[in-house]
Amino acid sequence: MTESESTEARLRAEIETLKARLEAVRREQPEANGHLRKGHLRKSTLCAIAGAVLVLGAFLVGYLPHIRRQSMLIAEAKAGGEALPTVNVVTVQRSPGRSELVLPGNIQAVTEAPVLSRASGYVKRRFVDIGDRVSAGQLLAEIDAAELGQQVSQAKASLEQTSASLEQATADVEQGKTNEQMARVTAQRWKSLADRGVVSRQENDNYQAQYEAQRSRVQSLEKAVNVAKSNIKVTEANLGRLSELQGYLKVRAPFAGVITQRNVDVGALATEGTTLLFRIAQTDRLRTFVNVPQADAGSVHVGQVAKLSIPDIPNRQFAGTVTRTANALDPSSRTLLTEVQVANAEALLMPGMYAQVDLTTPRSNPPLIIPGDTLVVRADGPQVAVVTDQQTVHFQRIQLGRDYGDKIEVVSGLQPGERVVVNPGDAVRERVKVNPVLLREKAAAPTSGH
């Protein structure tokens, strides 16, 4: 029997005693004469007994229910303290054998080039505008440069002049050779006469010197011919350069493509090598550069199939191929630059579009995967609360792999089929017994979006 129950029983016994005494007093007959004072005392006793009964009754009505409620609360608190905490758990499973790596990228043309002015002058005519499709060698614009024509005429005149100089030098060489031949014959005759003593040696020496002078003159004239030939080559090269510049007055497309930019109009001044006239790009095949994180760099290879999704073109995917990688990580971002090319025969894609590139990667040994809200990060590393077969909690250290946001891959530390606690609270401690409740999750392939 509890303390409250014993108190209640004792109070009830006292109330019954007081009631019995009150009844006994009422049975006695007061004497009318001679006993007035004694009857007055009995009346006072009866009032006192009635007041005590009322007080005890009020006490029973107010205090005893309070005692009962307090006893019930204490009992419930003891019962709650003895109950096991209920926790939600999930089963550790392996990730799918094929994971999709989703990366953002910007679409670019495989071949794109600016068309600059190769000659200075004013734009005379313009034949194309942005969006026009052109073929290789098609005329795009004409530039008017009158001074260039004058320079060509001057170069032609210089060529004629140097050609005449060459002819004159050639004639001088021929004349010099003739004079040299005459001087040689004369020198030989005078030398024969001098050997026989017919003429003086002084006269012979004069003719011998004239012969040597004619030989030197012929050599000089031959060198003048070579100089004239060199001058002709220089003049011809200058004329060819100016003629080439005249050809640049007609601006033509370097390859087939689409005009994506036009910066000039008729009458605008174009400066050689600096003025951007047009920009042309090939759009039949496009490419997209993506930065693959270091954790996924080993799974990307040349020839791998990729799929491009454009937010502006819903319910449509474009097949692409990984054509090349940088084969080196960027030290600042720890990513691998990868190029994905996609055919654009329908011309639905345009350079500059934003795209999502899906790189499907098969896995021979997929790692384990757990929900992100089961991870506990402490000073000694990442951990999870594992519920053992004895319904006790054990905090197990793990090594993490890829982080998909709502799910995380586990490289080591767990086994398939183990149960881990979801959102472990303060009640989940080492070796504490718990009441596990299994949560059913929808199986879904993790998608990595970077």
XYZ file of C-alpha atoms in Angstrom, residues 7-440:
434
model
C -3.208 8.410 4.700
C -6.603 8.230 3.031
C -7.564 5.116 5.027
C -6.522 6.729 8.290
C -8.544 9.885 7.595
C -11.589 7.897 6.674
C -11.330 5.934 9.951
C -11.184 9.151 11.953
C -14.237 10.511 10.129
C -16.171 7.351 10.942
C -15.213 7.647 14.629
C -16.366 11.257 14.767
C -19.645 10.337 13.123
C -20.220 7.568 15.694
C -19.596 9.952 18.594
C -21.940 12.529 17.091
C -24.676 9.897 16.778
C -24.162 8.784 20.380
C -24.547 12.347 21.634
C -27.765 12.821 19.699
C -29.305 9.701 21.285
C -28.968 11.032 24.784
C -32.089 12.926 26.046
C -31.250 16.191 27.720
C -33.065 16.793 31.017
C -35.328 19.827 30.854
C -35.067 20.945 34.402
C -31.943 21.292 36.440
C -29.677 20.287 33.642
C -29.733 23.478 31.476
C -26.037 24.133 31.777
C -25.162 20.549 31.035
C -27.349 20.608 27.879
C -25.615 23.747 26.712
C -22.280 21.969 26.928
C -23.576 19.022 24.931
C -24.757 21.390 22.215
C -21.284 22.967 22.004
C -19.738 19.519 21.762
C -22.060 18.599 18.933
C -21.074 21.772 16.972
C -17.389 21.040 17.457
C -17.773 17.473 16.258
C -19.796 18.625 13.197
C -17.113 21.215 12.294
C -14.375 18.602 12.517
C -16.352 16.337 10.232
C -16.741 19.134 7.690
C -13.042 19.970 7.797
C -12.037 16.373 7.324
C -14.502 16.007 4.444
C -13.130 19.070 2.686
C -9.625 17.738 3.206
C -10.559 14.447 1.623
C -12.230 16.168 -1.331
C -9.291 18.548 -2.121
C -6.075 16.969 -0.921
C -6.606 13.328 -1.759
C -7.232 13.871 -5.533
C -4.075 15.993 -5.657
C -2.130 13.204 -4.004
C -3.539 10.708 -6.498
C -2.584 12.841 -9.516
C 0.925 13.341 -8.192
C 1.307 9.604 -7.662
C 0.129 8.924 -11.210
C 2.645 11.405 -12.658
C 5.475 9.856 -10.704
C 4.473 6.400 -11.906
C 4.303 7.564 -15.537
C 7.708 9.230 -15.265
C 9.212 6.030 -13.904
C 7.600 4.016 -16.683
C 8.854 6.465 -19.346
C 12.372 6.342 -17.988
C 12.416 2.603 -18.209
C 11.150 2.531 -21.934
C 13.712 2.179 -24.802
C 14.179 5.178 -27.189
C 12.734 4.611 -30.667
C 15.012 5.440 -33.624
C 14.555 5.299 -37.395
C 17.070 3.124 -39.228
C 17.877 2.317 -42.867
C 19.677 -0.651 -44.383
C 23.078 -0.074 -46.000
C 22.970 -0.946 -49.713
C 25.293 -0.816 -52.689
C 25.057 2.016 -55.183
C 23.881 1.199 -58.743
C 26.323 -0.343 -61.195
C 25.990 2.650 -63.530
C 26.169 6.199 -62.210
C 25.430 9.312 -64.232
C 27.748 12.276 -63.866
C 25.896 15.496 -64.763
C 28.084 18.520 -65.497
C 27.333 21.988 -66.890
C 28.952 23.209 -70.090
C 28.808 25.862 -72.800
C 28.352 24.870 -76.423
C 30.964 26.206 -78.850
C 31.673 25.850 -82.529
C 34.400 23.401 -83.490
C 35.804 25.944 -85.992
C 35.279 29.652 -85.467
C 37.395 32.512 -86.784
C 37.284 36.308 -87.061
C 37.506 37.823 -90.547
C 39.846 40.854 -90.386
C 40.669 43.405 -93.039
C 43.931 42.612 -94.847
C 43.965 45.949 -96.706
C 43.295 49.503 -95.557
C 40.426 51.367 -97.190
C 36.697 52.088 -97.049
C 34.063 49.374 -97.241
C 32.622 49.666 -100.738
C 30.041 46.855 -100.679
C 28.752 44.341 -98.121
C 27.107 41.139 -99.339
C 26.259 39.204 -96.115
C 24.812 39.832 -92.685
C 24.497 37.918 -89.398
C 22.803 34.547 -89.729
C 23.684 34.093 -93.407
C 25.145 30.746 -94.404
C 28.171 31.073 -96.655
C 30.378 28.657 -98.560
C 34.173 28.557 -98.627
C 35.567 31.382 -100.785
C 32.254 33.245 -101.046
C 32.558 37.024 -101.471
C 31.610 38.808 -98.232
C 32.576 42.438 -98.861
C 34.642 44.771 -101.090
C 37.072 47.451 -99.905
C 37.919 50.562 -101.923
C 41.642 51.540 -101.764
C 42.563 53.828 -104.691
C 46.088 54.509 -103.395
C 46.806 50.800 -103.544
C 46.217 50.831 -107.303
C 48.660 53.706 -107.650
C 51.273 51.790 -105.693
C 50.788 48.833 -108.041
C 51.316 51.091 -111.073
C 54.431 52.536 -109.486
C 55.774 49.069 -108.789
C 55.161 48.054 -112.402
C 57.038 51.120 -113.639
C 59.914 50.338 -111.290
C 59.982 46.804 -112.678
C 60.214 48.109 -116.212
C 62.994 50.481 -115.183
C 65.036 47.776 -113.513
C 64.483 45.533 -116.533
C 65.878 48.257 -118.798
C 68.834 48.676 -116.465
C 69.480 44.966 -116.733
C 69.414 45.114 -120.513
C 71.826 48.053 -120.517
C 74.151 46.286 -118.105
C 74.048 43.161 -120.272
C 74.947 45.230 -123.362
C 77.816 46.873 -121.497
C 79.111 43.432 -120.558
C 79.050 42.317 -124.183
C 80.847 45.476 -125.271
C 83.374 45.051 -122.506
C 84.057 41.482 -123.530
C 84.681 42.660 -127.122
C 87.096 45.327 -125.961
C 88.750 42.770 -123.723
C 89.250 40.457 -126.715
C 90.843 43.233 -128.786
C 93.068 44.241 -125.872
C 94.117 40.612 -125.392
C 95.112 40.204 -129.092
C 96.971 43.503 -129.122
C 98.787 42.629 -125.917
C 99.842 39.296 -127.350
C 101.222 40.947 -130.553
C 103.170 43.582 -128.665
C 104.560 40.959 -126.339
C 105.824 38.936 -129.341
C 107.420 42.036 -130.851
C 109.001 42.951 -127.564
C 110.446 39.489 -127.181
C 112.157 39.897 -130.564
C 113.406 43.393 -129.666
C 111.387 45.176 -132.339
C 109.534 47.447 -129.936
C 110.437 48.819 -126.575
C 109.385 47.158 -123.354
C 107.633 50.322 -122.261
C 105.187 50.161 -125.125
C 104.576 46.457 -124.482
C 103.820 47.151 -120.824
C 101.244 49.774 -121.808
C 99.339 47.320 -123.971
C 99.540 44.636 -121.323
C 98.085 47.061 -118.770
C 95.255 48.004 -121.125
C 94.383 44.334 -121.437
C 94.214 43.851 -117.647
C 92.086 46.978 -117.353
C 89.611 45.604 -119.885
C 89.404 42.325 -117.984
C 88.615 44.138 -114.740
C 86.009 46.256 -116.479
C 84.286 43.126 -117.798
C 84.139 41.692 -114.293
C 82.674 44.946 -112.987
C 80.066 44.990 -115.735
C 79.089 41.391 -114.915
C 78.544 42.357 -111.266
C 76.390 45.251 -112.401
C 74.290 42.732 -114.324
C 73.828 40.688 -111.136
C 72.792 43.822 -109.230
C 70.261 44.623 -111.921
C 68.871 41.107 -111.691
C 68.560 41.435 -107.900
C 66.766 44.762 -108.322
C 64.339 43.084 -110.683
C 63.590 40.393 -108.095
C 62.983 43.012 -105.391
C 60.702 44.978 -107.677
C 58.828 41.856 -108.702
C 58.368 40.857 -105.023
C 57.029 44.316 -104.194
C 54.699 44.181 -107.174
C 53.521 40.727 -106.109
C 52.842 41.974 -102.559
C 50.828 44.911 -103.810
C 48.947 42.692 -106.231
C 48.186 40.315 -103.337
C 46.887 43.269 -101.343
C 44.662 44.168 -104.237
C 43.215 40.672 -104.009
C 42.438 41.309 -100.317
C 40.168 44.170 -101.326
C 37.635 41.426 -101.945
C 36.946 39.786 -98.577
C 36.056 36.100 -98.903
C 34.925 33.421 -96.434
C 37.807 31.210 -95.195
C 35.477 28.189 -94.779
C 31.815 27.254 -94.994
C 29.743 28.305 -92.013
C 27.389 30.889 -90.550
C 28.046 34.598 -90.091
C 27.686 35.108 -86.337
C 28.895 38.709 -86.124
C 29.125 41.799 -88.384
C 30.975 44.900 -87.204
C 31.097 47.195 -90.271
C 28.796 48.710 -92.821
C 29.239 50.439 -96.186
C 31.478 53.501 -95.907
C 33.275 52.392 -92.742
C 37.052 52.701 -92.640
C 38.864 49.369 -92.438
C 42.443 49.281 -91.162
C 44.771 46.512 -92.242
C 45.113 43.774 -89.616
C 43.021 45.473 -86.888
C 39.453 46.007 -88.111
C 37.121 43.064 -87.414
C 34.720 42.750 -90.338
C 32.865 39.493 -89.655
C 32.973 36.405 -87.451
C 32.183 33.054 -89.018
C 31.562 29.682 -87.347
C 30.914 26.125 -88.468
C 27.720 24.812 -86.818
C 27.266 21.380 -88.420
C 29.290 19.951 -85.512
C 29.617 21.606 -82.107
C 31.673 20.945 -79.018
C 31.167 21.436 -75.293
C 33.900 21.767 -72.682
C 33.170 20.397 -69.202
C 35.306 20.290 -66.057
C 35.257 16.790 -64.575
C 36.056 16.647 -60.814
C 39.113 14.765 -59.657
C 37.016 11.979 -58.101
C 35.453 11.198 -61.503
C 38.441 11.944 -63.757
C 39.567 8.315 -63.895
C 36.221 7.131 -65.266
C 36.173 9.493 -68.272
C 37.888 8.336 -71.466
C 38.012 9.218 -75.161
C 35.163 7.625 -77.122
C 32.804 7.570 -74.150
C 29.146 8.221 -74.963
C 27.627 11.430 -73.599
C 24.169 12.992 -73.706
C 23.439 16.694 -73.886
C 20.264 18.249 -72.495
C 19.220 21.822 -73.216
C 16.805 23.479 -70.756
C 15.175 25.376 -73.627
C 14.573 22.163 -75.605
C 12.654 19.890 -73.197
C 12.151 16.162 -73.715
C 15.097 16.014 -76.119
C 18.603 14.668 -75.690
C 21.479 14.981 -78.151
C 24.019 12.176 -78.503
C 27.650 13.177 -78.194
C 31.096 11.639 -77.799
C 34.104 12.473 -75.651
C 36.716 13.409 -78.257
C 39.645 14.485 -76.069
C 40.731 15.304 -72.534
C 43.519 17.488 -71.181
C 45.156 14.452 -69.491
C 46.061 16.783 -66.621
C 44.115 18.368 -63.774
C 43.795 22.103 -63.357
C 45.742 22.881 -60.136
C 43.347 25.667 -59.137
C 40.077 23.701 -59.453
C 41.318 20.049 -59.439
C 39.228 19.305 -62.522
C 39.906 17.593 -65.850
C 39.055 19.629 -68.949
C 37.057 17.373 -71.294
C 35.696 18.064 -74.785
C 32.421 16.515 -75.941
C 31.431 16.857 -79.603
C 27.871 16.514 -80.886
C 26.457 16.490 -84.420
C 24.087 19.328 -85.301
C 22.550 18.263 -88.593
C 19.137 19.709 -87.640
C 20.703 23.050 -86.618
C 18.820 23.002 -83.302
C 21.935 23.756 -81.285
C 23.694 27.094 -81.402
C 27.099 28.225 -80.144
C 26.867 29.868 -76.741
C 24.016 27.664 -75.441
C 24.095 26.317 -71.887
C 23.904 22.519 -71.689
C 23.844 19.727 -69.123
C 26.216 16.915 -70.104
C 25.434 13.418 -68.807
C 28.437 11.103 -68.675
C 27.320 7.542 -67.926
C 30.031 5.646 -66.062
C 29.843 1.843 -65.524
C 31.188 0.442 -62.246
C 32.512 -3.052 -61.795
C 32.542 -2.800 -57.976
C 30.034 -0.142 -56.902
C 30.586 1.192 -53.349
C 28.034 1.251 -50.520
C 25.674 4.199 -50.198
C 23.923 5.751 -47.189
C 21.497 8.686 -46.760
C 23.182 12.000 -46.056
C 21.245 12.520 -42.796
C 22.832 9.439 -41.216
C 26.333 10.950 -41.218
C 27.805 12.192 -37.929
C 30.917 14.375 -38.224
C 33.104 14.413 -35.122
C 36.631 15.437 -34.251
C 37.974 11.942 -34.986
C 36.341 11.765 -38.433
C 33.022 10.900 -40.086
C 30.921 8.249 -38.347
C 27.517 6.563 -38.456
C 25.440 5.081 -35.635
C 25.122 1.349 -36.374
C 22.404 -0.699 -34.619
C 23.791 -4.150 -33.791
C 21.891 -7.425 -33.569
C 21.602 -6.861 -29.792
C 19.692 -3.604 -30.476
C 22.592 -1.520 -29.150
C 24.212 1.492 -30.793
C 27.813 1.508 -32.005
C 29.425 4.544 -33.649
C 31.465 3.270 -36.590
C 34.109 5.353 -38.371
C 33.793 5.322 -42.181
C 35.669 6.546 -45.246
C 33.557 8.624 -47.605
C 33.462 8.601 -51.401
C 31.330 10.756 -53.691
C 28.843 13.145 -52.155
C 25.551 13.309 -54.068
C 23.873 15.697 -51.628
C 21.056 13.528 -50.275
C 23.211 10.372 -50.483
C 26.871 9.640 -49.760
C 29.070 6.801 -50.938
C 31.038 4.830 -48.323
C 34.375 3.393 -49.399
C 35.101 1.444 -46.193
C 33.813 0.951 -42.661
C 30.393 -0.616 -43.349
C 28.994 -3.878 -44.665
C 25.891 -4.404 -46.836
C 22.775 -5.061 -44.770
C 23.878 -3.165 -41.653
C 21.378 -0.781 -40.078
C 22.314 2.848 -39.474
C 20.352 5.454 -37.518
C 18.738 8.343 -39.386
C 19.191 11.765 -37.733
C 20.720 10.425 -34.484
C 19.799 12.641 -31.521
C 21.166 13.084 -27.998
C 19.494 9.860 -26.843
C 21.597 7.848 -29.326
C 24.850 7.107 -27.477
C 27.470 4.403 -27.561
C 26.157 0.993 -26.306
C 22.669 2.377 -25.585
C 19.798 0.008 -26.274
C 17.222 1.345 -28.747
C 14.015 0.327 -30.443
C 14.840 0.453 -34.212
C 12.115 1.215 -36.777
C 13.076 0.438 -40.391
C 12.384 3.192 -42.931
C 11.636 2.198 -46.515
